[in-house]
Amino acid sequence: MSDRIPVRPHADKVPARLLRYFRVELYKAISFVLTAFVGLFAFFDMVGELDRLSSPGTSWFYFFVSVLLGLPARIYEIAPIAALIGSIYALVQIAASSEFTAMRAAGLSTVSMLKLLMRIGLGVVIITLFFGEIVTPVAERLAVPMRAKALGYDVDKDFKSGYWLRDTYQNDKDGSRVRYVNFSEFTNEGELSKLEYYEFDEQARIRKWVRADSADYNPQGFWTLKDVKVQTYFDGNNPTTPTSQSSSTPAITIQASPIQTLPSMRWDSNLNPVLLTGLFVEPDRMSAWQLYNYSRFLKSNLQNADNIDLAFAKKVMYPFAVLIMMMISLPFAYLHFRSGGVSVKVFAGIMIGVAFHLVNNLFSHLSMVAKLPPFLSASVPSVIGFVVGMGALWWVSQPAPWRMIDRIRSSLRRSRA
């Protein structure tokens, strides 16, 4: 008699009621695991700063607010592991009550179950992207000054004079210009304070100096400087002394115009609030669009953008990691007839999640050291998880997968005898 369960016609079509039942059970389990992990990491964040918060000039209130603002980033980071553990817990509970066996007897195939999980996983992916691409960048931008106030210092600056950036700008009138921009503060409203920049031409000759008390960004793509002082520089010939005895070409000197004071001035620049966010927020907590623009900006100014490219590649591959983690959880539902309790399987899920996290970090560091392509480093952990998950699904879908282990045990007993 064959061990295979007969598949009925139209078995691949999952009933809507069954899909709704699995969706409710999985979402409840994933939400529970996610809440537990987020609360645990928030507690660790609080405990990790106890020594510093006990010093004078610190504030528990501001730090508590900064921890709350950091929760969306934690949700985004933990989502794949929570999806794995929550799915394992829900599927094992269903299998323990023999409901899963009844569904298989009714003709629910492994492929149908995998499709059902992927449909449910799309909802988890959408929620993860919502927190990672929309909520986290805004919350993290607000959390940085809160965290600084809590610990009693200003937001970190590159130098005592403030932040310095290199901006390359090109127009039809002046050609390519390089600006070295300095400002003291970037507010939550997107305003720059105490801005100053020096503009150089293609021959590295200074052409303009501008200082403004503040700068507001216009959505049309330019800045409005307020209380501005401007000084322009131009070439002037010095006819007194030639550059050498064999040449009669006069030396070129740079002359400056009088300083002009203006109430406001338009400033066209490649800088914008989205790019400036990269000065304060870690790349892993920026949105994919911010990372893409920031990478382009750094490369246009001949600066290294390897860490930004890697963070962007990980952002692109992250939704697939959630789906792959849910796929890996499916084989656990088939092991109820020979395995231990739910706790053993949940522990196994935690170990798989930790292993995935370690492999992900390993290839991130290898990408920086060995100069691997960012998308290769970001995709390898997901590819490994996909291969492992498909292999496990193939194994548990066999007529009697445990016979292989029984044969191995029998051969070991004979060898000992």
Short mmCIF file of C-alpha atoms in Angstrom, two decimals:
data_model
loop_
_atom_site.label_atom_id
_atom_site.label_comp_id
_atom_site.label_asym_id
_atom_site.label_seq_id
_atom_site.Cartn_x
_atom_site.Cartn_y
_atom_site.Cartn_z
CA MET A 1 0.00 0.00 0.00
CA SER A 2 1.43 3.40 -0.95
CA ASP A 3 2.31 5.93 1.78
CA ARG A 4 1.37 8.86 -0.42
CA ILE A 5 -1.76 10.81 0.45
CA PRO A 6 -4.12 10.89 -2.53
CA VAL A 7 -4.51 14.33 -4.06
CA ARG A 8 -8.02 15.24 -4.98
CA PRO A 9 -9.02 17.33 -7.99
CA HIS A 10 -8.61 21.09 -7.49
CA ALA A 11 -6.48 20.45 -4.38
CA ASP A 12 -4.15 23.28 -5.27
CA LYS A 13 -6.97 25.79 -4.84
CA VAL A 14 -6.98 26.85 -1.17
CA PRO A 15 -10.43 27.73 0.20
CA ALA A 16 -10.86 31.33 1.36
CA ARG A 17 -11.94 30.19 4.82
CA LEU A 18 -8.76 28.14 5.22
CA LEU A 19 -6.62 31.06 4.06
CA ARG A 20 -8.36 33.34 6.54
CA TYR A 21 -7.82 30.84 9.37
CA PHE A 22 -4.09 30.52 8.69
CA ARG A 23 -3.73 34.28 8.27
CA VAL A 24 -5.28 34.99 11.68
CA GLU A 25 -3.20 32.33 13.46
CA LEU A 26 0.08 33.35 11.82
CA TYR A 27 -0.44 37.09 12.30
CA LYS A 28 -1.28 36.59 15.98
CA ALA A 29 1.84 34.50 16.56
CA ILE A 30 4.14 36.84 14.59
CA SER A 31 2.73 39.89 16.39
CA PHE A 32 3.29 38.25 19.76
CA VAL A 33 6.90 37.32 18.97
CA LEU A 34 7.60 40.74 17.45
CA THR A 35 6.19 42.56 20.49
CA ALA A 36 8.25 40.39 22.84
CA PHE A 37 11.51 40.94 20.95
CA VAL A 38 10.96 44.68 20.47
CA GLY A 39 10.22 45.11 24.17
CA LEU A 40 13.31 43.08 25.06
CA PHE A 41 15.60 45.14 22.84
CA ALA A 42 14.09 48.39 24.14
CA PHE A 43 14.85 47.21 27.68
CA PHE A 44 18.44 46.44 26.65
CA ASP A 45 18.74 49.95 25.17
CA MET A 46 17.62 51.45 28.46
CA VAL A 47 19.91 49.28 30.58
CA GLY A 48 22.91 49.91 28.30
CA GLU A 49 22.91 53.64 29.12
CA LEU A 50 22.31 53.43 32.87
CA ASP A 51 25.85 54.51 33.75
CA ARG A 52 25.79 57.54 31.47
CA LEU A 53 22.26 58.59 32.47
CA SER A 54 23.30 58.70 36.13
CA SER A 55 25.70 61.58 35.37
CA PRO A 56 24.72 65.25 35.89
CA GLY A 57 23.16 67.02 32.93
CA THR A 58 21.39 63.94 31.53
CA SER A 59 17.66 63.39 31.17
CA TRP A 60 15.72 60.17 31.53
CA PHE A 61 12.68 61.72 29.83
CA TYR A 62 14.48 62.58 26.60
CA PHE A 63 16.17 59.19 26.52
CA PHE A 64 12.86 57.38 27.03
CA VAL A 65 11.38 59.37 24.13
CA SER A 66 14.40 58.50 21.95
CA VAL A 67 13.96 54.80 22.77
CA LEU A 68 10.29 55.00 21.76
CA LEU A 69 11.27 56.72 18.50
CA GLY A 70 13.74 53.88 17.86
CA LEU A 71 11.06 51.18 18.08
CA PRO A 72 10.10 51.36 14.36
CA ALA A 73 13.71 50.58 13.44
CA ARG A 74 13.68 47.63 15.83
CA ILE A 75 10.47 46.32 14.26
CA TYR A 76 12.07 46.49 10.83
CA GLU A 77 15.25 44.75 11.98
CA ILE A 78 13.49 41.93 13.86
CA ALA A 79 10.74 41.28 11.28
CA PRO A 80 12.42 38.29 9.50
CA ILE A 81 13.27 36.49 12.76
CA ALA A 82 9.82 37.23 14.19
CA ALA A 83 8.22 35.91 10.99
CA LEU A 84 10.25 32.68 11.30
CA ILE A 85 9.59 32.02 14.99
CA GLY A 86 5.96 33.12 14.87
CA SER A 87 5.25 30.97 11.81
CA ILE A 88 6.91 27.93 13.41
CA TYR A 89 4.87 28.39 16.59
CA ALA A 90 1.55 28.79 14.74
CA LEU A 91 2.14 25.89 12.33
CA VAL A 92 3.32 23.55 15.08
CA GLN A 93 0.24 24.39 17.17
CA ILE A 94 -1.99 23.59 14.22
CA ALA A 95 -0.12 20.35 13.54
CA ALA A 96 -0.23 19.31 17.22
CA SER A 97 -4.04 19.35 17.15
CA SER A 98 -4.03 17.12 14.02
CA GLU A 99 -5.67 19.87 11.98
CA PHE A 100 -2.76 19.90 9.57
CA THR A 101 -3.02 16.12 9.11
CA ALA A 102 -6.70 16.49 8.28
CA MET A 103 -5.94 19.19 5.74
CA ARG A 104 -3.35 16.99 4.05
CA ALA A 105 -5.80 14.10 4.01
CA ALA A 106 -8.31 16.40 2.35
CA GLY A 107 -5.81 17.02 -0.46
CA LEU A 108 -3.78 20.07 0.68
CA SER A 109 -0.43 19.58 -1.03
CA THR A 110 2.95 20.98 0.02
CA VAL A 111 2.95 23.34 -2.96
CA SER A 112 -0.49 24.68 -2.00
CA MET A 113 0.64 25.19 1.57
CA LEU A 114 3.73 27.04 0.37
CA LYS A 115 1.62 29.32 -1.84
CA LEU A 116 -0.68 29.99 1.11
CA LEU A 117 2.27 30.96 3.29
CA MET A 118 3.66 33.28 0.62
CA ARG A 119 0.30 35.04 0.28
CA ILE A 120 0.19 35.57 4.03
CA GLY A 121 3.84 36.61 4.00
CA LEU A 122 3.12 39.43 1.55
CA GLY A 123 1.16 41.16 4.30
CA VAL A 124 4.13 40.87 6.65
CA VAL A 125 6.40 42.27 3.90
CA ILE A 126 4.11 45.27 3.35
CA ILE A 127 4.06 46.08 7.07
CA THR A 128 7.84 45.66 7.25
CA LEU A 129 8.38 48.01 4.30
CA PHE A 130 6.01 50.53 5.83
CA PHE A 131 8.08 50.68 9.02
CA GLY A 132 11.43 50.52 7.23
CA GLU A 133 10.82 52.96 4.38
CA ILE A 134 8.38 55.47 5.87
CA VAL A 135 8.26 55.41 9.67
CA THR A 136 11.87 54.61 10.60
CA PRO A 137 13.66 57.43 8.67
CA VAL A 138 11.34 60.06 10.15
CA ALA A 139 11.46 58.63 13.66
CA GLU A 140 15.23 58.20 13.62
CA ARG A 141 15.74 61.78 12.44
CA LEU A 142 13.73 62.93 15.47
CA ALA A 143 15.45 60.50 17.82
CA VAL A 144 19.01 61.75 17.16
CA PRO A 145 18.63 65.18 18.87
CA MET A 146 16.52 63.60 21.61
CA ARG A 147 19.26 61.09 22.35
CA ALA A 148 21.84 63.88 22.36
CA LYS A 149 19.81 65.97 24.83
CA ALA A 150 19.28 62.93 27.04
CA LEU A 151 23.02 62.25 27.31
CA GLY A 152 23.91 65.92 27.76
CA TYR A 153 25.75 66.78 24.54
CA ASP A 154 25.06 68.37 21.20
CA VAL A 155 24.56 66.32 18.06
CA ASP A 156 27.96 65.06 16.94
CA LYS A 157 29.79 67.31 14.48
CA ASP A 158 32.68 66.62 12.17
CA PHE A 159 34.67 69.55 13.64
CA LYS A 160 34.17 72.28 16.24
CA SER A 161 33.30 74.60 13.37
CA GLY A 162 30.36 72.38 12.39
CA TYR A 163 29.66 70.13 9.44
CA TRP A 164 31.65 70.26 6.21
CA LEU A 165 30.43 68.94 2.85
CA ARG A 166 31.75 68.99 -0.70
CA ASP A 167 29.14 69.94 -3.28
CA THR A 168 29.71 69.83 -7.05
CA TYR A 169 27.38 72.05 -9.04
CA GLN A 170 27.22 72.84 -12.75
CA ASN A 171 25.32 75.43 -14.79
CA ASP A 172 25.51 76.91 -18.29
CA LYS A 173 26.85 80.27 -17.14
CA ASP A 174 29.73 79.32 -14.83
CA GLY A 175 30.40 75.71 -15.84
CA SER A 176 31.43 73.23 -13.16
CA ARG A 177 31.93 74.62 -9.67
CA VAL A 178 33.05 72.93 -6.45
CA ARG A 179 31.73 74.24 -3.15
CA TYR A 180 32.92 73.50 0.34
CA VAL A 181 29.87 74.00 2.53
CA ASN A 182 29.90 74.53 6.28
CA PHE A 183 26.95 74.83 8.65
CA SER A 184 26.52 74.54 12.40
CA GLU A 185 23.10 72.89 12.72
CA PHE A 186 20.46 71.05 10.72
CA THR A 187 17.06 71.34 12.41
CA ASN A 188 14.17 68.87 12.31
CA GLU A 189 12.31 71.31 10.04
CA GLY A 190 15.06 70.99 7.42
CA GLU A 191 16.65 74.38 8.10
CA LEU A 192 20.41 75.04 8.09
CA SER A 193 21.81 77.58 10.51
CA LYS A 194 25.02 79.65 10.20
CA LEU A 195 25.73 78.44 6.67
CA GLU A 196 28.92 79.36 4.87
CA TYR A 197 30.46 78.09 1.65
CA TYR A 198 33.47 78.70 -0.59
CA GLU A 199 33.07 78.20 -4.34
CA PHE A 200 35.95 77.22 -6.66
CA ASP A 201 36.14 76.91 -10.45
CA GLU A 202 37.65 74.09 -12.52
CA GLN A 203 41.15 75.56 -12.07
CA ALA A 204 40.70 75.46 -8.28
CA ARG A 205 40.54 79.26 -8.09
CA ILE A 206 38.16 80.75 -5.54
CA ARG A 207 35.19 82.53 -7.11
CA LYS A 208 32.69 83.23 -4.36
CA TRP A 209 32.30 83.35 -0.59
CA VAL A 210 28.82 83.32 0.95
CA ARG A 211 27.67 83.45 4.56
CA ALA A 212 24.05 83.28 5.75
CA ASP A 213 22.39 83.13 9.15
CA SER A 214 19.94 80.45 7.96
CA ALA A 215 18.80 78.55 4.89
CA ASP A 216 15.35 77.10 4.15
CA TYR A 217 14.82 74.42 1.52
CA ASN A 218 12.19 75.04 -1.14
CA PRO A 219 10.44 71.90 -2.50
CA GLN A 220 11.08 73.22 -6.02
CA GLY A 221 14.76 72.31 -5.58
CA PHE A 222 16.65 75.31 -4.21
CA TRP A 223 17.57 76.93 -0.89
CA THR A 224 16.56 80.40 0.30
CA LEU A 225 19.39 82.04 2.24
CA LYS A 226 18.52 84.75 4.78
CA ASP A 227 20.69 87.62 6.06
CA VAL A 228 23.35 86.96 3.44
CA LYS A 229 26.86 88.32 2.94
CA VAL A 230 28.41 87.70 -0.49
CA GLN A 231 31.87 88.36 -1.84
CA THR A 232 32.89 87.45 -5.39
CA TYR A 233 36.41 86.94 -6.72
CA PHE A 234 37.73 87.54 -10.23
CA ASP A 235 41.05 87.33 -12.11
CA GLY A 236 43.27 90.36 -12.42
CA ASN A 237 46.54 90.78 -14.28
CA ASN A 238 49.68 91.90 -12.46
CA PRO A 239 51.85 93.61 -15.15
CA THR A 240 54.81 94.33 -12.87
CA THR A 241 56.71 91.07 -12.90
CA PRO A 242 56.67 88.35 -15.60
CA THR A 243 56.47 84.75 -14.50
CA SER A 244 60.01 84.05 -15.89
CA GLN A 245 62.73 85.82 -17.83
CA SER A 246 61.90 83.92 -21.04
CA SER A 247 58.18 84.70 -20.83
CA SER A 248 56.47 88.05 -20.91
CA THR A 249 53.09 86.67 -19.73
CA PRO A 250 51.96 88.66 -16.68
CA ALA A 251 51.04 86.79 -13.48
CA ILE A 252 47.37 86.30 -12.64
CA THR A 253 46.14 87.55 -9.30
CA ILE A 254 42.76 87.01 -7.60
CA GLN A 255 40.92 90.19 -6.72
CA ALA A 256 37.88 90.45 -4.45
CA SER A 257 34.81 92.60 -4.76
CA PRO A 258 33.32 94.52 -1.81
CA ILE A 259 31.15 92.44 0.51
CA GLN A 260 27.46 92.70 -0.35
CA THR A 261 24.73 92.38 2.27
CA LEU A 262 21.41 90.92 1.08
CA PRO A 263 18.21 90.15 3.01
CA SER A 264 17.75 86.89 1.06
CA MET A 265 19.26 85.01 -1.86
CA ARG A 266 18.44 81.95 -3.92
CA TRP A 267 21.03 79.17 -3.72
CA ASP A 268 20.98 76.31 -6.23
CA SER A 269 22.69 73.21 -4.87
CA ASN A 270 22.64 69.43 -5.08
CA LEU A 271 22.21 69.32 -1.31
CA ASN A 272 18.75 68.71 0.08
CA PRO A 273 17.30 67.59 3.44
CA VAL A 274 17.14 63.96 2.29
CA LEU A 275 20.88 63.89 1.59
CA LEU A 276 21.73 65.75 4.78
CA THR A 277 19.93 63.09 6.79
CA GLY A 278 22.86 60.80 6.04
CA LEU A 279 25.03 62.92 8.34
CA PHE A 280 22.94 62.02 11.38
CA VAL A 281 21.22 58.70 10.70
CA GLU A 282 22.96 55.35 10.30
CA PRO A 283 22.71 53.92 6.75
CA ASP A 284 20.74 50.88 7.96
CA ARG A 285 18.03 53.21 9.27
CA MET A 286 17.62 55.28 6.13
CA SER A 287 15.08 54.52 3.43
CA ALA A 288 16.11 52.95 0.14
CA TRP A 289 15.34 56.19 -1.71
CA GLN A 290 17.50 58.19 0.69
CA LEU A 291 20.35 55.70 0.30
CA TYR A 292 20.11 55.80 -3.49
CA ASN A 293 20.25 59.61 -3.60
CA TYR A 294 22.99 59.79 -0.97
CA SER A 295 25.11 57.29 -2.90
CA ARG A 296 24.74 59.31 -6.11
CA PHE A 297 25.68 62.48 -4.27
CA LEU A 298 28.82 60.94 -2.74
CA LYS A 299 29.95 59.47 -6.06
CA SER A 300 29.38 62.75 -7.91
CA ASN A 301 31.72 64.37 -5.37
CA LEU A 302 34.35 61.61 -5.74
CA GLN A 303 33.72 60.18 -2.25
CA ASN A 304 33.56 56.58 -1.09
CA ALA A 305 29.99 55.19 -1.02
CA ASP A 306 30.65 51.46 -0.46
CA ASN A 307 28.81 51.31 2.87
CA ILE A 308 25.86 53.23 1.41
CA ASP A 309 25.67 50.90 -1.62
CA LEU A 310 25.76 47.87 0.68
CA ALA A 311 22.98 49.28 2.86
CA PHE A 312 20.91 49.97 -0.28
CA ALA A 313 21.41 46.40 -1.55
CA LYS A 314 20.35 45.00 1.83
CA LYS A 315 17.24 47.18 1.75
CA VAL A 316 16.30 45.78 -1.66
CA MET A 317 16.83 42.16 -0.59
CA TYR A 318 15.18 42.51 2.84
CA PRO A 319 11.57 41.71 1.75
CA PHE A 320 12.77 38.41 0.26
CA ALA A 321 14.35 37.52 3.61
CA VAL A 322 10.94 37.74 5.30
CA LEU A 323 9.36 35.40 2.75
CA ILE A 324 12.26 32.95 2.93
CA MET A 325 12.06 32.81 6.74
CA MET A 326 8.36 31.93 6.49
CA MET A 327 9.16 29.28 3.89
CA ILE A 328 11.74 27.71 6.24
CA SER A 329 9.06 27.43 8.94
CA LEU A 330 6.81 25.18 6.81
CA PRO A 331 8.80 21.90 7.22
CA PHE A 332 8.30 22.11 10.99
CA ALA A 333 4.57 21.46 10.48
CA TYR A 334 5.37 18.06 8.97
CA LEU A 335 7.46 16.83 11.92
CA HIS A 336 4.76 16.59 14.56
CA PHE A 337 4.53 12.79 14.50
CA ARG A 338 8.12 12.04 15.53
CA SER A 339 9.40 15.19 17.24
CA GLY A 340 9.23 16.76 20.68
CA GLY A 341 7.17 19.62 22.00
CA VAL A 342 6.57 23.09 20.67
CA SER A 343 9.41 24.54 22.74
CA VAL A 344 12.01 22.43 20.92
CA LYS A 345 10.84 23.63 17.52
CA VAL A 346 10.65 27.26 18.64
CA PHE A 347 14.19 26.96 19.99
CA ALA A 348 15.28 25.51 16.64
CA GLY A 349 13.62 28.48 14.93
CA ILE A 350 15.53 30.89 17.17
CA MET A 351 18.80 29.18 16.29
CA ILE A 352 18.01 29.39 12.56
CA GLY A 353 17.17 33.07 12.92
CA VAL A 354 20.40 33.76 14.81
CA ALA A 355 22.37 31.83 12.19
CA PHE A 356 20.75 33.86 9.40
CA HIS A 357 21.60 37.09 11.22
CA LEU A 358 25.22 36.00 11.71
CA VAL A 359 25.62 34.98 8.07
CA ASN A 360 24.10 38.29 6.98
CA ASN A 361 26.59 40.25 9.11
CA LEU A 362 29.45 38.03 7.94
CA PHE A 363 28.86 38.77 4.28
CA SER A 364 28.35 42.46 5.05
CA HIS A 365 31.86 42.61 6.51
CA LEU A 366 33.27 40.49 3.68
CA SER A 367 31.80 42.93 1.19
CA MET A 368 33.73 45.79 2.78
CA VAL A 369 36.99 43.86 3.19
CA ALA A 370 37.07 41.81 -0.02
CA LYS A 371 35.34 44.49 -2.15
CA LEU A 372 32.56 42.13 -3.19
CA PRO A 373 29.65 43.55 -5.20
CA PRO A 374 27.01 44.88 -2.77
CA PHE A 375 24.11 42.94 -4.26
CA LEU A 376 26.12 39.71 -4.18
CA SER A 377 26.88 40.13 -0.48
CA ALA A 378 23.28 41.08 0.31
CA SER A 379 21.73 38.21 -1.65
CA VAL A 380 23.95 35.30 -0.53
CA PRO A 381 22.26 34.85 2.91
CA SER A 382 18.82 34.85 1.29
CA VAL A 383 19.95 32.38 -1.39
CA ILE A 384 21.37 30.06 1.29
CA GLY A 385 18.09 30.28 3.22
CA PHE A 386 16.10 29.57 0.06
CA VAL A 387 18.16 26.48 -0.76
CA VAL A 388 17.90 25.18 2.82
CA GLY A 389 14.16 25.80 2.90
CA MET A 390 13.50 24.11 -0.44
CA GLY A 391 15.67 21.16 0.53
CA ALA A 392 13.80 20.75 3.81
CA LEU A 393 10.44 20.98 2.02
CA TRP A 394 11.52 18.33 -0.47
CA TRP A 395 12.65 16.03 2.32
CA VAL A 396 9.47 16.29 4.43
CA SER A 397 7.26 15.87 1.35
CA GLN A 398 8.70 12.42 0.66
CA PRO A 399 6.49 9.38 1.47
CA ALA A 400 8.47 8.45 4.59
CA PRO A 401 11.30 10.89 5.27
CA TRP A 402 12.10 9.39 8.65
CA ARG A 403 13.01 6.02 7.14
CA MET A 404 16.35 7.50 6.14
CA ILE A 405 17.13 8.33 9.76
CA ASP A 406 15.96 4.86 10.82
CA ARG A 407 18.35 3.28 8.34
CA ILE A 408 21.21 5.41 9.62
CA ARG A 409 20.43 4.40 13.21
CA SER A 410 20.24 0.71 12.27
CA SER A 411 23.56 0.85 10.46
CA LEU A 412 25.19 2.56 13.46
CA ARG A 413 23.86 -0.12 15.81
CA ARG A 414 25.19 -2.88 13.58
CA SER A 415 28.62 -1.24 13.41
CA ARG A 416 28.76 -1.02 17.20
CA ALA A 417 27.70 -4.65 17.54
#
